[in-house]
Coordinates of C-alpha atoms in Angstrom, one line a residue:
M25 CA 0.0 -0.2 0.0
E26 CA 1.8 3.6 -1.2
I27 CA 0.9 6.3 1.3
K28 CA 2.1 10.3 0.5
L29 CA 3.0 11.6 3.4
L30 CA 1.7 15.5 4.3
S31 CA 4.0 18.4 4.3
K32 CA 4.3 20.9 7.7
G33 CA 0.4 22.9 8.3
Y34 CA -2.8 20.6 7.8
K35 CA -2.3 20.9 11.6
K36 CA -5.3 23.0 13.6
N37 CA -6.0 24.1 9.3
E38 CA -10.3 25.0 9.4
Q39 CA -9.2 24.1 5.9
F40 CA -7.7 21.0 5.8
Y41 CA -10.8 19.7 8.4
N42 CA -12.9 20.5 5.4
D43 CA -11.2 19.3 2.4
F44 CA -11.5 15.7 4.7
L45 CA -15.0 16.4 5.1
N46 CA -15.3 16.7 1.5
D47 CA -12.6 13.8 0.5
T48 CA -10.9 16.5 -1.3
I49 CA -7.3 15.7 0.4
E50 CA -5.8 13.0 -2.0
S51 CA -6.4 15.8 -4.7
N52 CA -4.7 18.8 -3.7
D53 CA -1.0 17.9 -3.8
D54 CA -0.4 21.7 -1.8
Y55 CA -1.2 19.5 1.2
F56 CA 1.3 16.6 0.3
S57 CA 5.7 16.5 1.0
D58 CA 7.0 14.7 -2.1
E59 CA 8.2 11.2 0.0
T60 CA 6.3 8.2 -0.1
V61 CA 6.2 5.6 1.8
Y62 CA 5.3 1.4 0.8
I63 CA 3.5 -0.7 4.0
K64 CA 2.1 -4.5 3.2
A65 CA -1.3 -4.0 5.0
A66 CA -3.2 -1.6 7.2
P67 CA -5.8 -3.1 8.9
D68 CA -8.5 -1.3 10.6
F69 CA -8.5 -1.3 14.3
P70 CA -10.0 1.5 17.3
I71 CA -7.6 4.7 17.2
Y72 CA -9.8 6.7 20.3
M73 CA -11.2 4.9 23.5
A74 CA -12.4 7.9 25.5
K75 CA -15.9 8.4 26.7
R76 CA -16.6 5.1 26.4
S77 CA -17.6 2.4 29.2
E78 CA -14.9 0.4 30.8
E79 CA -15.7 -2.9 29.1
V80 CA -16.7 -1.5 25.9
R81 CA -13.2 0.5 26.4
K82 CA -10.7 -3.0 26.7
Q83 CA -12.8 -4.5 24.4
L84 CA -11.6 -1.5 22.3
F85 CA -7.5 -1.7 23.7
L86 CA -7.4 -5.9 22.8
E87 CA -8.7 -5.5 19.6
A88 CA -6.5 -2.9 18.9
F89 CA -3.3 -4.6 20.5
E90 CA -4.1 -7.3 18.5
T91 CA -4.5 -5.7 14.9
V92 CA -1.2 -3.3 15.9
G93 CA 0.7 -6.7 17.0
N94 CA 0.0 -8.7 14.0
H95 CA -0.2 -6.5 11.1
Y96 CA 1.9 -2.8 11.7
L97 CA 5.0 -3.5 13.8
G98 CA 6.4 -4.8 11.1
S99 CA 7.6 -2.0 9.5
N100 CA 10.5 -0.3 10.1
R101 CA 10.3 1.6 13.9
E102 CA 10.5 5.3 13.1
L103 CA 7.9 4.8 10.7
H104 CA 5.5 3.5 13.0
F105 CA 6.4 5.6 15.7
D106 CA 6.1 8.5 13.4
E107 CA 3.1 11.1 13.4
Q108 CA 3.0 12.7 9.8
F109 CA 2.6 9.1 8.8
C110 CA 0.0 8.6 11.4
H111 CA -2.2 11.9 10.7
S112 CA -1.4 10.8 6.6
L113 CA -2.2 6.6 6.9
L114 CA -5.6 7.8 8.9
V115 CA -7.3 11.1 6.7
L116 CA -6.2 9.4 3.1
K117 CA -6.4 5.8 4.1
K118 CA -9.2 5.8 7.0
R119 CA -11.5 8.2 6.0
D120 CA -14.7 6.1 5.9
F121 CA -13.8 4.3 9.2
L122 CA -13.0 7.0 10.8
L123 CA -16.7 8.4 9.8
R124 CA -18.2 6.0 10.6
E125 CA -16.6 4.8 13.8
Y126 CA -16.4 7.9 15.3
P127 CA -19.0 10.5 13.7
E128 CA -19.0 13.1 16.1
I129 CA -15.6 14.4 13.5
K130 CA -17.7 15.3 11.6
D131 CA -19.7 17.9 14.1
S132 CA -16.6 20.4 14.8
I133 CA -12.8 20.6 14.1
T134 CA -12.2 19.8 17.5
N135 CA -13.2 16.7 17.4
F136 CA -11.3 15.9 14.2
N137 CA -8.2 17.6 16.3
N138 CA -8.5 15.4 19.2
I139 CA -9.4 12.1 16.8
V140 CA -7.3 12.3 13.8
L141 CA -5.0 14.5 14.5
K142 CA -3.6 14.6 17.5
N143 CA -0.3 14.9 18.8
F144 CA 1.6 11.3 19.0
D145 CA 2.6 11.1 22.2
W146 CA 1.5 8.8 25.1
E147 CA -2.0 10.5 25.6
N148 CA -2.4 9.1 21.9
Y149 CA -4.2 6.1 22.1
I150 CA -2.4 4.8 19.0
Y151 CA 0.8 5.6 20.4
K152 CA -0.6 4.1 23.4
T153 CA -1.9 0.9 21.4
V154 CA 1.8 1.1 19.2
I155 CA 3.9 0.8 22.2
G156 CA 2.1 -1.3 24.4
A157 CA 2.3 -3.8 21.7
E158 CA 5.5 -3.5 20.4
Y159 CA 6.7 -4.2 23.8
I160 CA 5.4 -7.6 24.4
T161 CA 5.5 -9.0 21.1
D162 CA 9.2 -7.9 21.6
L163 CA 9.2 -10.3 24.7
V164 CA 6.4 -12.4 24.5
E165 CA 6.4 -15.2 22.2
D166 CA 3.9 -17.0 23.4
E167 CA 0.2 -16.3 21.8
A168 CA -1.8 -16.5 24.9
T169 CA 0.7 -15.2 26.9
R170 CA 1.1 -11.4 24.8
K171 CA -3.3 -11.7 25.1
H172 CA -2.5 -11.7 28.8
Y173 CA -0.4 -9.3 28.8
Y174 CA -2.3 -6.6 26.6
E175 CA -5.2 -7.2 29.3
V176 CA -2.6 -6.8 32.1
I177 CA -1.9 -3.2 30.2
V178 CA -5.6 -1.9 30.4
D179 CA -6.8 -2.8 33.3
N180 CA -3.4 -1.2 34.8
L181 CA -4.0 1.6 32.0
D182 CA -3.3 4.6 34.5
L183 CA 0.4 3.6 35.0
F184 CA 0.7 2.3 32.6
N185 CA 0.4 5.8 30.9
Y186 CA 2.6 7.7 33.5
M187 CA 5.4 5.0 32.8
I188 CA 5.4 5.7 28.8
K189 CA 5.0 9.3 30.2
Y190 CA 8.0 9.5 31.8
E191 CA 11.3 9.7 29.1
V192 CA 13.4 7.8 31.6
F193 CA 11.0 4.7 32.4
R194 CA 9.6 4.1 28.2
N195 CA 12.0 0.8 28.7
K196 CA 9.9 -1.9 27.4
Q197 CA 12.3 -4.5 30.3
F198 CA 10.9 -1.7 33.1
V199 CA 8.0 -2.0 31.6
F200 CA 7.1 -5.2 31.1
N201 CA 8.3 -5.9 35.0
I202 CA 6.2 -3.5 36.6
L203 CA 3.1 -5.7 35.0
S204 CA 4.7 -8.8 35.5
I205 CA 5.3 -7.1 39.4
V206 CA 1.2 -5.8 39.7
D207 CA -0.1 -8.5 37.7
E208 CA 1.5 -11.2 40.7
L209 CA 1.2 -9.4 43.2
G210 CA -2.5 -8.6 42.3
L211 CA -1.8 -5.0 43.5
S212 CA -4.5 -3.1 40.3
S213 CA -7.0 -2.4 42.8
V214 CA -4.6 -1.2 45.3
L215 CA -2.3 1.1 42.3
K216 CA -5.4 2.3 41.5
K217 CA -7.1 4.2 44.9
K218 CA -6.7 7.9 45.8
I219 CA -5.0 9.1 48.2
T220 CA -7.1 10.7 50.2
D221 CA -5.3 11.6 53.8
R222 CA -2.5 13.3 51.9
D223 CA -3.4 17.2 50.9
D224 CA 0.6 17.6 50.4
L225 CA 0.0 16.3 47.5
G226 CA -2.4 17.6 45.6
D227 CA -5.6 16.4 44.0
D228 CA -6.6 13.3 42.3
V229 CA -3.5 11.5 43.0
R230 CA -3.1 7.8 42.6
V231 CA -1.2 5.1 44.6
G232 CA 0.9 4.3 41.5
R233 CA 1.2 7.0 40.1
Q234 CA 3.3 8.8 42.6
V235 CA 5.2 4.5 43.6
L236 CA 6.6 5.7 40.1
L237 CA 7.2 9.2 41.1
E238 CA 9.5 7.9 44.4
F239 CA 10.9 5.7 41.5
N240 CA 11.8 8.6 38.9
K241 CA 13.1 10.9 41.9
S242 CA 15.1 7.9 43.0
Y243 CA 16.6 8.0 39.5
P244 CA 19.7 7.6 39.0
V245 CA 20.5 6.9 42.2
V246 CA 18.1 3.3 41.2
M247 CA 19.1 2.7 37.8
S248 CA 15.4 0.7 38.0
P249 CA 14.9 0.3 34.0
M250 CA 18.1 -1.7 34.5
L251 CA 17.1 -3.7 37.2
E252 CA 16.3 -7.4 37.6
K253 CA 12.4 -8.1 38.2
E254 CA 12.6 -9.5 41.9
E255 CA 15.6 -6.4 42.7
L256 CA 13.0 -4.3 41.5
K257 CA 9.9 -6.7 43.5
E258 CA 11.6 -5.3 46.3
I259 CA 11.7 -1.9 45.0
F260 CA 8.6 -1.3 44.3
M261 CA 7.6 -2.6 47.1
E262 CA 9.3 -0.3 49.7
Y263 CA 7.6 2.6 47.5
L264 CA 4.1 1.6 48.0
G265 CA 4.7 1.2 51.8
Y266 CA 5.4 5.1 51.6
Y267 CA 1.4 5.4 51.2
V268 CA -0.3 2.3 51.9
N269 CA 0.4 -0.3 54.8
V270 CA 1.6 -3.5 52.7
A271 CA 1.2 -5.5 55.8
E272 CA -2.5 -5.1 55.1
L273 CA -2.6 -6.3 51.7
E274 CA -1.8 -9.9 52.2
I275 CA 0.5 -10.1 49.4
L276 CA 3.4 -12.5 49.4
V277 CA 6.9 -11.1 48.6

């Protein structure tokens, strides 16, 4: 499949939005650079999971992980993590899919920018999917185990978001080890809890985010991305103990 790459200037452009709705982008050479890329296939997958119920969001994420893991990671890493490529693919090859699955795009350019042209970083659902699928497929060969870890990511999405947000933690072995520890010890519900007795920490503070913050504060004294899982587990439990009574959790460390 040939995909022409967009040139700069397409984002937050009212005319570009109108041309997308009118299906006239591809016929306007002014929108494109001189670069073209080729990929084997580009099957549809969910690209936006906000405003869905928890159960629906989980199913959409799992579908996205499966599709991206099976069909998109064969390209050069620089390509499937490239914002320009991602947006070019969406507006040129996925227009009908996007308008069908996300009809709110037709309501405003704000929705279009938030769903289709969102910055390609940790807040972007496609970015989360690509990085999660890449990490799991790189480290896990067994298909059933991959599916299990995709579920672990979705069940611990807040924690996953904060790991891929911090550049120092955007390390597949660290992310995988932390997810494994959380899964092994059954800590999902504990890490999602709000900390309500610490006014000094601010609003909407979650246990899992604070544990990661402790890792971030301790780096590079504690080289957490390089630690083996068992070494990491001890430190994880130490930091968890700053915010909850670990002795009451009935977990075996």
